[in-house]
PDB file of C-alpha atoms in Angstrom:
ATOM      1  CA  MET D1142      -6.531  -7.947  23.393  1.00  0.00           C
ATOM      2  CA  PRO D1143      -3.384  -5.877  24.028  1.00  0.00           C
ATOM      3  CA  ARG D1144      -3.097  -2.631  22.090  1.00  0.00           C
ATOM      4  CA  PRO D1145      -0.221  -2.537  19.583  1.00  0.00           C
ATOM      5  CA  ARG D1146       2.654  -0.465  20.859  1.00  0.00           C
ATOM      6  CA  SER D1147       3.288   2.787  18.994  1.00  0.00           C
ATOM      7  CA  THR D1148       7.048   2.419  18.908  1.00  0.00           C
ATOM      8  CA  THR D1149       9.621   3.557  16.395  1.00  0.00           C
ATOM      9  CA  THR D1150      11.995   0.728  17.360  1.00  0.00           C
ATOM     10  CA  LEU D1151      11.523  -2.260  15.089  1.00  0.00           C
ATOM     11  CA  PRO D1152      11.975  -5.851  16.280  1.00  0.00           C
ATOM     12  CA  ASP D1153      14.602  -8.137  14.812  1.00  0.00           C
ATOM     13  CA  LEU D1154      13.324  -9.147  11.377  1.00  0.00           C
ATOM     14  CA  SER D1155      16.134 -11.516  10.458  1.00  0.00           C
ATOM     15  CA  GLY D1156      14.883 -14.351   8.260  1.00  0.00           C
ATOM     16  CA  ARG D1157      11.823 -12.393   7.132  1.00  0.00           C
ATOM     17  CA  LEU D1158      11.114 -11.558   3.496  1.00  0.00           C
ATOM     18  CA  ALA D1159       9.411  -8.211   2.855  1.00  0.00           C
ATOM     19  CA  VAL D1160       7.929  -6.878  -0.389  1.00  0.00           C
ATOM     20  CA  VAL D1161       7.412  -3.102  -0.503  1.00  0.00           C
ATOM     21  CA  THR D1162       5.724  -1.464  -3.485  1.00  0.00           C
ATOM     22  CA  GLY D1163       6.485   2.141  -4.319  1.00  0.00           C
ATOM     23  CA  ALA D1164       9.856   1.920  -2.581  1.00  0.00           C
ATOM     24  CA  SER D1165      11.952   3.707  -5.192  1.00  0.00           C
ATOM     25  CA  ASP D1166      11.448   7.037  -3.394  1.00  0.00           C
ATOM     26  CA  GLY D1167       9.454   8.842  -0.723  1.00  0.00           C
ATOM     27  CA  VAL D1168       7.722   7.046   2.119  1.00  0.00           C
ATOM     28  CA  GLY D1169       8.197   3.610   0.567  1.00  0.00           C
ATOM     29  CA  LEU D1170      11.954   4.042   0.353  1.00  0.00           C
ATOM     30  CA  VAL D1171      12.144   4.885   4.051  1.00  0.00           C
ATOM     31  CA  VAL D1172       9.926   1.896   4.915  1.00  0.00           C
ATOM     32  CA  ALA D1173      12.206  -0.388   2.896  1.00  0.00           C
ATOM     33  CA  ARG D1174      15.343   1.077   4.489  1.00  0.00           C
ATOM     34  CA  ARG D1175      13.978   0.669   8.016  1.00  0.00           C
ATOM     35  CA  LEU D1176      12.910  -2.927   7.363  1.00  0.00           C
ATOM     36  CA  ALA D1177      16.340  -3.732   5.920  1.00  0.00           C
ATOM     37  CA  ALA D1178      18.038  -2.136   8.920  1.00  0.00           C
ATOM     38  CA  ALA D1179      15.970  -4.408  11.183  1.00  0.00           C
ATOM     39  CA  GLY D1180      17.343  -7.467   9.358  1.00  0.00           C
ATOM     40  CA  ALA D1181      14.610  -8.222   6.823  1.00  0.00           C
ATOM     41  CA  GLU D1182      15.424  -9.184   3.275  1.00  0.00           C
ATOM     42  CA  VAL D1183      13.588  -6.620   1.166  1.00  0.00           C
ATOM     43  CA  LEU D1184      12.335  -6.913  -2.419  1.00  0.00           C
ATOM     44  CA  LEU D1185      11.667  -3.670  -4.250  1.00  0.00           C
ATOM     45  CA  PRO D1186       9.281  -4.189  -7.183  1.00  0.00           C
ATOM     46  CA  VAL D1187       9.803  -1.089  -9.345  1.00  0.00           C
ATOM     47  CA  ARG D1188       8.576   0.323 -12.643  1.00  0.00           C
ATOM     48  CA  SER D1189      11.718   2.375 -13.343  1.00  0.00           C
ATOM     49  CA  PRO D1190      14.980   0.387 -13.261  1.00  0.00           C
ATOM     50  CA  ALA D1191      16.999   3.607 -12.920  1.00  0.00           C
ATOM     51  CA  LYS D1192      15.027   4.761  -9.879  1.00  0.00           C
ATOM     52  CA  GLY D1193      15.202   1.242  -8.482  1.00  0.00           C
ATOM     53  CA  ARG D1194      18.997   1.166  -8.747  1.00  0.00           C
ATOM     54  CA  ALA D1195      19.196   4.566  -7.051  1.00  0.00           C
ATOM     55  CA  ALA D1196      16.971   3.320  -4.229  1.00  0.00           C
ATOM     56  CA  LEU D1197      19.125   0.214  -3.892  1.00  0.00           C
ATOM     57  CA  GLY D1198      22.199   2.402  -3.557  1.00  0.00           C
ATOM     58  CA  THR D1199      20.514   4.609  -0.953  1.00  0.00           C
ATOM     59  CA  ILE D1200      19.554   1.623   1.191  1.00  0.00           C
ATOM     60  CA  THR D1201      22.888  -0.181   0.982  1.00  0.00           C
ATOM     61  CA  ALA D1202      24.771   3.046   1.764  1.00  0.00           C
ATOM     62  CA  ALA D1203      22.646   3.564   4.872  1.00  0.00           C
ATOM     63  CA  VAL D1204      22.563  -0.131   5.865  1.00  0.00           C
ATOM     64  CA  PRO D1205      25.851  -1.867   5.047  1.00  0.00           C
ATOM     65  CA  GLY D1206      25.202  -5.529   4.382  1.00  0.00           C
ATOM     66  CA  ALA D1207      21.501  -4.971   3.694  1.00  0.00           C
ATOM     67  CA  ARG D1208      19.801  -7.783   1.782  1.00  0.00           C
ATOM     68  CA  VAL D1209      17.792  -5.916  -0.805  1.00  0.00           C
ATOM     69  CA  SER D1210      17.043  -6.586  -4.466  1.00  0.00           C
ATOM     70  CA  LEU D1211      14.914  -5.334  -7.344  1.00  0.00           C
ATOM     71  CA  ARG D1212      12.048  -6.913  -9.251  1.00  0.00           C
ATOM     72  CA  GLU D1213      10.071  -5.535 -12.188  1.00  0.00           C
ATOM     73  CA  LEU D1214       6.539  -4.290 -11.530  1.00  0.00           C
ATOM     74  CA  ASP D1215       4.242  -1.785 -13.198  1.00  0.00           C
ATOM     75  CA  LEU D1216       1.034  -1.642 -11.175  1.00  0.00           C
ATOM     76  CA  ALA D1217      -0.649   0.081 -14.128  1.00  0.00           C
ATOM     77  CA  SER D1218      -0.414  -3.204 -16.039  1.00  0.00           C
ATOM     78  CA  LEU D1219      -2.188  -6.296 -14.763  1.00  0.00           C
ATOM     79  CA  ALA D1220       0.056  -8.383 -17.037  1.00  0.00           C
ATOM     80  CA  SER D1221       3.095  -6.965 -15.233  1.00  0.00           C
ATOM     81  CA  VAL D1222       1.553  -7.810 -11.865  1.00  0.00           C
ATOM     82  CA  ALA D1223       0.884 -11.368 -13.024  1.00  0.00           C
ATOM     83  CA  ALA D1224       4.476 -11.657 -14.283  1.00  0.00           C
ATOM     84  CA  LEU D1225       5.853 -10.669 -10.881  1.00  0.00           C
ATOM     85  CA  GLY D1226       3.492 -13.166  -9.272  1.00  0.00           C
ATOM     86  CA  ARG D1227       4.863 -15.927 -11.514  1.00  0.00           C
ATOM     87  CA  THR D1228       8.448 -14.913 -10.761  1.00  0.00           C
ATOM     88  CA  LEU D1229       7.969 -15.031  -6.999  1.00  0.00           C
ATOM     89  CA  ALA D1230       5.900 -18.227  -7.222  1.00  0.00           C
ATOM     90  CA  GLU D1231       8.747 -19.887  -9.120  1.00  0.00           C
ATOM     91  CA  GLU D1232      11.170 -18.773  -6.424  1.00  0.00           C
ATOM     92  CA  GLY D1233       8.737 -20.353  -3.956  1.00  0.00           C
ATOM     93  CA  ARG D1234       9.768 -18.349  -0.909  1.00  0.00           C
ATOM     94  CA  PRO D1235       7.210 -17.466   1.763  1.00  0.00           C
ATOM     95  CA  VAL D1236       6.531 -13.729   1.999  1.00  0.00           C
ATOM     96  CA  HIS D1237       6.317 -12.439   5.565  1.00  0.00           C
ATOM     97  CA  LEU D1238       5.537  -8.753   4.924  1.00  0.00           C
ATOM     98  CA  LEU D1239       3.764  -7.019   2.066  1.00  0.00           C
ATOM     99  CA  VAL D1240       3.544  -3.235   2.257  1.00  0.00           C
ATOM    100  CA  ALA D1241       1.175  -2.022  -0.474  1.00  0.00           C
ATOM    101  CA  ASN D1242       2.496   1.527  -0.541  1.00  0.00           C
ATOM    102  CA  ALA D1243       2.722   2.575  -4.207  1.00  0.00           C
ATOM    103  CA  GLY D1244       0.268   5.106  -5.513  1.00  0.00           C
ATOM    104  CA  VAL D1245      -0.486   8.003  -7.834  1.00  0.00           C
ATOM    105  CA  MET D1246      -2.492  11.097  -6.980  1.00  0.00           C
ATOM    106  CA  THR D1247      -4.765  13.479  -8.886  1.00  0.00           C
ATOM    107  CA  PRO D1248      -3.638  13.528 -12.515  1.00  0.00           C
ATOM    108  CA  PRO D1249      -5.094  16.781 -13.877  1.00  0.00           C
ATOM    109  CA  ALA D1250      -6.817  14.929 -16.723  1.00  0.00           C
ATOM    110  CA  ARG D1251      -8.298  11.456 -16.787  1.00  0.00           C
ATOM    111  CA  THR D1252      -5.539   8.955 -17.561  1.00  0.00           C
ATOM    112  CA  THR D1253      -5.882   5.199 -18.010  1.00  0.00           C
ATOM    113  CA  THR D1254      -3.801   2.118 -17.310  1.00  0.00           C
ATOM    114  CA  ALA D1255      -2.666  -0.443 -19.862  1.00  0.00           C
ATOM    115  CA  ASP D1256      -5.941  -2.255 -19.143  1.00  0.00           C
ATOM    116  CA  GLY D1257      -8.149   0.794 -19.661  1.00  0.00           C
ATOM    117  CA  HIS D1258      -8.861   1.548 -15.997  1.00  0.00           C
ATOM    118  CA  GLU D1259      -8.727   5.041 -14.542  1.00  0.00           C
ATOM    119  CA  LEU D1260      -5.110   5.390 -13.414  1.00  0.00           C
ATOM    120  CA  GLN D1261      -5.656   5.970  -9.698  1.00  0.00           C
ATOM    121  CA  LEU D1262      -8.099   3.090  -9.397  1.00  0.00           C
ATOM    122  CA  GLY D1263      -5.730   0.885 -11.396  1.00  0.00           C
ATOM    123  CA  VAL D1264      -2.487   1.668  -9.550  1.00  0.00           C
ATOM    124  CA  ASN D1265      -3.668   2.411  -6.023  1.00  0.00           C
ATOM    125  CA  HIS D1266      -6.224  -0.369  -5.794  1.00  0.00           C
ATOM    126  CA  LEU D1267      -6.574  -2.896  -8.614  1.00  0.00           C
ATOM    127  CA  GLY D1268      -2.854  -3.478  -9.076  1.00  0.00           C
ATOM    128  CA  HIS D1269      -2.514  -4.266  -5.385  1.00  0.00           C
ATOM    129  CA  VAL D1270      -5.604  -6.503  -5.444  1.00  0.00           C
ATOM    130  CA  ALA D1271      -4.044  -8.489  -8.282  1.00  0.00           C
ATOM    131  CA  LEU D1272      -0.717  -8.633  -6.433  1.00  0.00           C
ATOM    132  CA  VAL D1273      -2.390 -10.074  -3.326  1.00  0.00           C
ATOM    133  CA  ALA D1274      -4.254 -12.599  -5.482  1.00  0.00           C
ATOM    134  CA  HIS D1275      -1.075 -13.799  -7.211  1.00  0.00           C
ATOM    135  CA  LEU D1276       0.982 -13.897  -4.003  1.00  0.00           C
ATOM    136  CA  LEU D1277      -1.691 -15.318  -1.708  1.00  0.00           C
ATOM    137  CA  PRO D1278      -0.131 -18.817  -1.331  1.00  0.00           C
ATOM    138  CA  LEU D1279       3.244 -17.227  -0.505  1.00  0.00           C
ATOM    139  CA  LEU D1280       1.637 -14.784   1.934  1.00  0.00           C
ATOM    140  CA  ALA D1281      -0.237 -17.606   3.637  1.00  0.00           C
ATOM    141  CA  ALA D1282       2.946 -19.703   3.835  1.00  0.00           C
ATOM    142  CA  GLY D1283       4.711 -16.796   5.534  1.00  0.00           C
ATOM    143  CA  ARG D1284       1.752 -16.023   7.836  1.00  0.00           C
ATOM    144  CA  ALA D1285       2.259 -12.555   6.445  1.00  0.00           C
ATOM    145  CA  ARG D1286       1.369  -9.091   7.550  1.00  0.00           C
ATOM    146  CA  VAL D1287      -0.221  -7.189   4.682  1.00  0.00           C
ATOM    147  CA  VAL D1288      -0.205  -3.430   5.211  1.00  0.00           C
ATOM    148  CA  SER D1289      -2.205  -1.244   2.835  1.00  0.00           C
ATOM    149  CA  GLN D1290      -1.161   2.397   2.747  1.00  0.00           C
ATOM    150  CA  ILE D1291      -4.282   4.505   2.359  1.00  0.00           C
ATOM    151  CA  SER D1292      -4.675   8.281   2.798  1.00  0.00           C
ATOM    152  CA  VAL D1293      -6.368  10.966   4.855  1.00  0.00           C
ATOM    153  CA  SER D1294      -8.371  11.496   1.657  1.00  0.00           C
ATOM    154  CA  ALA D1295     -10.245   8.306   2.606  1.00  0.00           C
ATOM    155  CA  MET D1296     -11.878  10.253   5.459  1.00  0.00           C
ATOM    156  CA  ARG D1297     -14.607  11.324   3.058  1.00  0.00           C
ATOM    157  CA  GLY D1298     -16.078  10.267  -0.239  1.00  0.00           C
ATOM    158  CA  SER D1299     -17.202   6.856  -1.447  1.00  0.00           C
ATOM    159  CA  VAL D1300     -16.373   4.107  -3.897  1.00  0.00           C
ATOM    160  CA  ARG D1301     -17.493   4.929  -7.430  1.00  0.00           C
ATOM    161  CA  TRP D1302     -19.406   1.665  -7.775  1.00  0.00           C
ATOM    162  CA  ASP D1303     -21.299   2.367 -11.008  1.00  0.00           C
ATOM    163  CA  ASP D1304     -18.605   4.277 -12.903  1.00  0.00           C
ATOM    164  CA  PRO D1305     -15.339   2.953 -11.428  1.00  0.00           C
ATOM    165  CA  ASP D1306     -13.204   4.278 -14.286  1.00  0.00           C
ATOM    166  CA  TRP D1307     -14.633   7.807 -14.092  1.00  0.00           C
ATOM    167  CA  GLU D1308     -15.691   7.870 -17.713  1.00  0.00           C
ATOM    168  CA  GLU D1309     -18.252  10.537 -16.806  1.00  0.00           C
ATOM    169  CA  ARG D1310     -17.413  13.779 -14.969  1.00  0.00           C
ATOM    170  CA  TYR D1311     -13.827  12.985 -14.027  1.00  0.00           C
ATOM    171  CA  ASP D1312     -12.737  14.571 -10.735  1.00  0.00           C
ATOM    172  CA  GLY D1313      -9.122  13.825  -9.859  1.00  0.00           C
ATOM    173  CA  GLN D1314      -9.424  14.353  -6.114  1.00  0.00           C
ATOM    174  CA  ALA D1315     -12.683  12.409  -5.816  1.00  0.00           C
ATOM    175  CA  ALA D1316     -11.196   9.589  -7.902  1.00  0.00           C
ATOM    176  CA  TYR D1317      -8.156   9.501  -5.618  1.00  0.00           C
ATOM    177  CA  SER D1318     -10.349   9.290  -2.507  1.00  0.00           C
ATOM    178  CA  SER D1319     -12.466   6.577  -4.123  1.00  0.00           C
ATOM    179  CA  SER D1320      -9.399   4.491  -4.965  1.00  0.00           C
ATOM    180  CA  LYS D1321      -8.063   4.735  -1.413  1.00  0.00           C
ATOM    181  CA  ILE D1322     -11.439   3.873   0.142  1.00  0.00           C
ATOM    182  CA  ALA D1323     -11.660   0.831  -2.135  1.00  0.00           C
ATOM    183  CA  GLN D1324      -8.117  -0.171  -1.152  1.00  0.00           C
ATOM    184  CA  GLY D1325      -8.969   0.156   2.544  1.00  0.00           C
ATOM    185  CA  LEU D1326     -12.230  -1.787   2.298  1.00  0.00           C
ATOM    186  CA  PHE D1327     -10.502  -4.596   0.391  1.00  0.00           C
ATOM    187  CA  ALA D1328      -7.754  -4.798   3.015  1.00  0.00           C
ATOM    188  CA  LEU D1329     -10.321  -5.095   5.811  1.00  0.00           C
ATOM    189  CA  GLU D1330     -12.217  -7.806   3.941  1.00  0.00           C
ATOM    190  CA  LEU D1331      -8.915  -9.611   3.301  1.00  0.00           C
ATOM    191  CA  ASP D1332      -8.349  -9.801   7.038  1.00  0.00           C
ATOM    192  CA  ARG D1333     -11.904 -11.017   7.687  1.00  0.00           C
ATOM    193  CA  ARG D1334     -11.684 -13.736   5.031  1.00  0.00           C
ATOM    194  CA  SER D1335      -8.268 -14.846   6.213  1.00  0.00           C
ATOM    195  CA  ARG D1336      -9.657 -15.382   9.708  1.00  0.00           C
ATOM    196  CA  ALA D1337     -12.765 -17.107   8.370  1.00  0.00           C
ATOM    197  CA  HIS D1338     -10.862 -19.504   6.084  1.00  0.00           C
ATOM    198  CA  GLY D1339      -7.666 -20.004   8.064  1.00  0.00           C
ATOM    199  CA  TRP D1340      -5.320 -18.382   5.534  1.00  0.00           C
ATOM    200  CA  GLY D1341      -2.980 -17.334   8.331  1.00  0.00           C
ATOM    201  CA  LEU D1342      -2.209 -13.807   7.135  1.00  0.00           C
ATOM    202  CA  THR D1343      -3.318 -10.573   8.782  1.00  0.00           C
ATOM    203  CA  SER D1344      -4.215  -7.358   7.002  1.00  0.00           C
ATOM    204  CA  ALA D1345      -4.014  -3.858   8.458  1.00  0.00           C
ATOM    205  CA  LEU D1346      -4.235  -0.257   7.260  1.00  0.00           C
ATOM    206  CA  SER D1347      -1.899   2.681   7.637  1.00  0.00           C
ATOM    207  CA  HIS D1348      -1.766   6.237   6.382  1.00  0.00           C
ATOM    208  CA  PRO D1349       1.143   8.677   6.480  1.00  0.00           C
ATOM    209  CA  GLY D1350      -0.774  11.876   7.163  1.00  0.00           C
ATOM    210  CA  VAL D1351       0.404  14.741   4.972  1.00  0.00           C
ATOM    211  CA  VAL D1352       4.024  14.678   3.853  1.00  0.00           C
ATOM    212  CA  PRO D1353       6.119  16.269   1.064  1.00  0.00           C
ATOM    213  CA  THR D1354       6.485  13.285  -1.264  1.00  0.00           C
ATOM    214  CA  GLY D1355       6.369  13.172  -5.044  1.00  0.00           C
ATOM    215  CA  LEU D1356       2.633  12.466  -5.233  1.00  0.00           C
ATOM    216  CA  LEU D1357       1.806  16.099  -6.005  1.00  0.00           C
ATOM    217  CA  ALA D1358       5.125  17.001  -7.609  1.00  0.00           C
ATOM    218  CA  ALA D1359       5.739  17.603 -11.291  1.00  0.00           C
ATOM    219  CA  ARG D1360       4.940  14.454 -13.276  1.00  0.00           C
ATOM    220  CA  PRO D1361       5.055  15.212 -17.016  1.00  0.00           C
ATOM    221  CA  GLU D1362       3.998  11.639 -17.800  1.00  0.00           C
ATOM    222  CA  LEU D1363       0.733  12.363 -15.934  1.00  0.00           C
ATOM    223  CA  GLY D1364       0.209  15.742 -17.572  1.00  0.00           C
ATOM    224  CA  ARG D1365       1.559  17.723 -14.600  1.00  0.00           C
ATOM    225  CA  ASP D1366       4.418  19.897 -15.877  1.00  0.00           C
ATOM    226  CA  ARG D1367       5.145  21.639 -12.579  1.00  0.00           C
ATOM    227  CA  ASP D1368       4.789  21.086  -8.859  1.00  0.00           C
ATOM    228  CA  THR D1369       1.321  21.850  -7.535  1.00  0.00           C
ATOM    229  CA  PRO D1370       0.857  24.804  -5.172  1.00  0.00           C
ATOM    230  CA  GLN D1371      -0.199  22.262  -2.538  1.00  0.00           C
ATOM    231  CA  VAL D1372       3.101  20.376  -2.580  1.00  0.00           C
ATOM    232  CA  ARG D1373       5.099  23.621  -2.450  1.00  0.00           C
ATOM    233  CA  LEU D1374       3.164  24.652   0.654  1.00  0.00           C
ATOM    234  CA  ILE D1375       3.535  21.203   2.225  1.00  0.00           C
ATOM    235  CA  ARG D1376       7.301  21.320   1.718  1.00  0.00           C
ATOM    236  CA  ARG D1377       7.533  24.686   3.486  1.00  0.00           C
ATOM    237  CA  LEU D1378       5.384  23.557   6.400  1.00  0.00           C
ATOM    238  CA  SER D1379       7.411  20.354   6.734  1.00  0.00           C
ATOM    239  CA  ARG D1380      10.692  22.297   6.825  1.00  0.00           C
ATOM    240  CA  TRP D1381       9.229  24.586   9.503  1.00  0.00           C
ATOM    241  CA  GLY D1382       7.888  21.661  11.527  1.00  0.00           C
ATOM    242  CA  LEU D1383       4.298  22.899  11.280  1.00  0.00           C
ATOM    243  CA  LEU D1384       1.148  20.773  10.853  1.00  0.00           C
ATOM    244  CA  VAL D1385       2.552  18.224   8.391  1.00  0.00           C
ATOM    245  CA  GLY D1386       4.991  15.342   8.697  1.00  0.00           C
ATOM    246  CA  THR D1387       8.439  14.606   7.361  1.00  0.00           C
ATOM    247  CA  LEU D1388       9.844  11.735   5.331  1.00  0.00           C
ATOM    248  CA  GLU D1389      11.159  10.215   8.552  1.00  0.00           C
ATOM    249  CA  THR D1390       7.906  10.410  10.546  1.00  0.00           C
ATOM    250  CA  ALA D1391       5.356   9.617   7.810  1.00  0.00           C
ATOM    251  CA  PRO D1392       6.466   5.966   7.327  1.00  0.00           C
ATOM    252  CA  LEU D1393       6.114   5.137  11.035  1.00  0.00           C
ATOM    253  CA  PRO D1394       2.413   4.104  11.001  1.00  0.00           C
ATOM    254  CA  ALA D1395       3.106   1.549   8.235  1.00  0.00           C
ATOM    255  CA  LEU D1396       6.123   0.238  10.136  1.00  0.00           C
ATOM    256  CA  VAL D1397       4.080  -0.199  13.335  1.00  0.00           C
ATOM    257  CA  ALA D1398       1.349  -2.000  11.379  1.00  0.00           C
ATOM    258  CA  ALA D1399       3.967  -4.232   9.751  1.00  0.00           C
ATOM    259  CA  THR D1400       5.995  -5.158  12.824  1.00  0.00           C
ATOM    260  CA  ALA D1401       4.037  -4.670  16.078  1.00  0.00           C
ATOM    261  CA  PRO D1402       4.176  -7.906  18.092  1.00  0.00           C
ATOM    262  CA  GLU D1403       0.515  -7.600  19.101  1.00  0.00           C
ATOM    263  CA  PRO D1404      -2.386  -8.527  16.757  1.00  0.00           C
ATOM    264  CA  VAL D1405      -3.122  -5.787  14.225  1.00  0.00           C
ATOM    265  CA  GLY D1406      -5.615  -7.449  11.869  1.00  0.00           C
ATOM    266  CA  GLY D1407      -8.361  -5.036  10.852  1.00  0.00           C
ATOM    267  CA  LEU D1408      -6.745  -2.055  12.595  1.00  0.00           C
ATOM    268  CA  MET D1409      -5.619   1.287  11.182  1.00  0.00           C
ATOM    269  CA  PHE D1410      -2.565   3.323  12.148  1.00  0.00           C
ATOM    270  CA  GLY D1411      -1.723   6.930  11.381  1.00  0.00           C
ATOM    271  CA  PRO D1412      -0.104  10.044  12.851  1.00  0.00           C
ATOM    272  CA  ARG D1413      -1.525  11.117  16.217  1.00  0.00           C
ATOM    273  CA  GLY D1414      -1.156  14.877  15.667  1.00  0.00           C
ATOM    274  CA  LEU D1415      -3.762  17.508  14.870  1.00  0.00           C
ATOM    275  CA  GLY D1416      -6.094  16.259  12.160  1.00  0.00           C
ATOM    276  CA  HIS D1417      -3.944  13.103  11.879  1.00  0.00           C
ATOM    277  CA  LEU D1418      -1.651  15.059   9.586  1.00  0.00           C
ATOM    278  CA  SER D1419       1.616  14.579  11.481  1.00  0.00           C
ATOM    279  CA  GLY D1420       3.140  13.247  14.670  1.00  0.00           C
ATOM    280  CA  GLY D1421       4.050   9.887  16.108  1.00  0.00           C
ATOM    281  CA  PRO D1422       2.251   6.689  15.043  1.00  0.00           C
ATOM    282  CA  ALA D1423      -0.890   5.511  16.826  1.00  0.00           C
ATOM    283  CA  GLU D1424      -3.858   3.212  16.341  1.00  0.00           C
ATOM    284  CA  GLN D1425      -6.851   5.193  15.064  1.00  0.00           C
ATOM    285  CA  PRO D1426     -10.565   4.599  14.515  1.00  0.00           C
ATOM    286  CA  LEU D1427     -11.415   3.591  10.981  1.00  0.00           C
ATOM    287  CA  PHE D1428     -12.434   6.477   8.760  1.00  0.00           C
ATOM    288  CA  ARG D1429     -16.200   6.601   8.306  1.00  0.00           C
ATOM    289  CA  PRO D1430     -16.224   5.363   4.669  1.00  0.00           C
ATOM    290  CA  LEU D1431     -14.326   2.245   5.821  1.00  0.00           C
ATOM    291  CA  ARG D1432     -16.739   1.174   8.554  1.00  0.00           C
ATOM    292  CA  SER D1433     -19.345  -0.659   6.465  1.00  0.00           C
ATOM    293  CA  SER D1434     -18.850  -4.416   6.461  1.00  0.00           C
ATOM    294  CA  ALA D1435     -21.392  -4.605   3.624  1.00  0.00           C
ATOM    295  CA  ASP D1436     -19.248  -2.268   1.507  1.00  0.00           C
ATOM    296  CA  ALA D1437     -16.143  -4.317   2.349  1.00  0.00           C
ATOM    297  CA  ALA D1438     -17.846  -7.514   1.188  1.00  0.00           C
ATOM    298  CA  ARG D1439     -19.136  -5.753  -1.930  1.00  0.00           C
ATOM    299  CA  VAL D1440     -15.721  -4.345  -2.863  1.00  0.00           C
ATOM    300  CA  TRP D1441     -14.242  -7.859  -2.825  1.00  0.00           C
ATOM    301  CA  GLY D1442     -16.170  -9.216  -5.811  1.00  0.00           C
ATOM    302  CA  TRP D1443     -16.206  -5.801  -7.524  1.00  0.00           C
ATOM    303  CA  SER D1444     -12.399  -5.686  -7.305  1.00  0.00           C
ATOM    304  CA  GLU D1445     -11.963  -9.277  -8.518  1.00  0.00           C
ATOM    305  CA  ARG D1446     -14.015  -8.496 -11.606  1.00  0.00           C
ATOM    306  CA  LEU D1447     -12.170  -5.273 -12.435  1.00  0.00           C
ATOM    307  CA  ALA D1448      -8.718  -6.730 -11.723  1.00  0.00           C
ATOM    308  CA  GLY D1449      -9.434  -9.936 -13.627  1.00  0.00           C
ATOM    309  CA  VAL D1450      -8.459 -12.224 -10.753  1.00  0.00           C
ATOM    310  CA  ARG D1451     -10.239 -14.843  -8.681  1.00  0.00           C
ATOM    311  CA  LEU D1452      -9.502 -15.174  -4.983  1.00  0.00           C
ATOM    312  CA  PRO D1453     -10.256 -18.408  -3.086  1.00  0.00           C
ATOM    313  CA  GLU D1454     -13.633 -18.967  -1.498  1.00  0.00           C
ATOM    314  CA  GLY D1455     -12.286 -21.237   1.245  1.00  0.00           C
ATOM    315  CA  ALA D1456      -9.158 -22.860   2.613  1.00  0.00           C
ATOM    316  CA  LEU D1457      -5.898 -22.725   0.657  1.00  0.00           C
ATOM    317  CA  GLU D1458      -3.862 -25.682  -0.500  1.00  0.00           C
ATOM    318  CA  PRO D1459      -0.681 -25.836   1.609  1.00  0.00           C
ATOM    319  CA  LEU D1460       2.475 -24.652  -0.152  1.00  0.00           C
ATOM    320  CA  ALA D1461       5.361 -27.096  -0.385  1.00  0.00           C
ATOM    321  CA  PRO D1462       8.007 -26.183   2.213  1.00  0.00           C
ATOM    322  CA  TRP D1463      10.725 -23.872   0.930  1.00  0.00           C
ATOM    323  CA  ARG D1464      14.106 -25.557   1.325  1.00  0.00           C
ATOM    324  CA  GLY D1465      15.808 -22.342   2.370  1.00  0.00           C
ATOM    325  CA  ALA D1466      13.165 -21.335   4.925  1.00  0.00           C
ATOM    326  CA  THR D1467      14.394 -19.929   8.203  1.00  0.00           C
ATOM    327  CA  SER D1468      11.087 -19.746  10.009  1.00  0.00           C
TER     328      SER D1468
END
């Protein structure tokens, strides 16, 4: 099997429909802009309409004629995820790319979603599980690439199987790692089941390394009134070009996973630099907590139960052809 090329030049994506979560700022915004510049039509599901409109303006200013639009989505509400699923199902258009990029990181105190789940588990993992479940017929119809953005924090730790919502001994960093490991294991199992049942989609992993995004910035709604010392240091290092990435380099692994012409199912991409913190994109070995096929199979049913969705056990019913399809 040929190795995917680690290139920063994207192929022509005209006629492709891409959905990018967490694209109102940071890495996701750059991913959306690059996909739009390559010709894809890009949907930005956003929680904040104001931030969504700003992102829309940023993309259209950089890419005149870009086909980009907003949809409502709050990954901390499974009802919101289901509503987006219904909206896109009614539109009936095949989805060719799904970049599951949105996330939250290390609230200082335990915070919960609208459904009572620990916030990082709910947003980083369960919301995306529910989104895949609701969009699965559209993803299959588009023979989609699904790219799940995990984190270097998934290098160590484990899924919190018996206390997924961290009701005992909350640890923000450990909960973040657990949510990203769960997200990665689910993505790998998604690829395996798609191959086994002929769903037609492929699922891959990416991580951005370390980059000065808003994940560790001040977030009063999460109980963080000021930027963390970590994000202040990361910003300085990024400006100096030392150790960590930039907002232009960090999205590249996700873009390679989303657009490489070679097969990418079950693979992971990240920065090739020291400690995988920065540098150009490259295929990488799976982090140790992601290597257990038994854990991947276990996380599937565990995630269905927590997200309140049911994924198919076999082949999918074919979707009626979309009249406006270009591929």
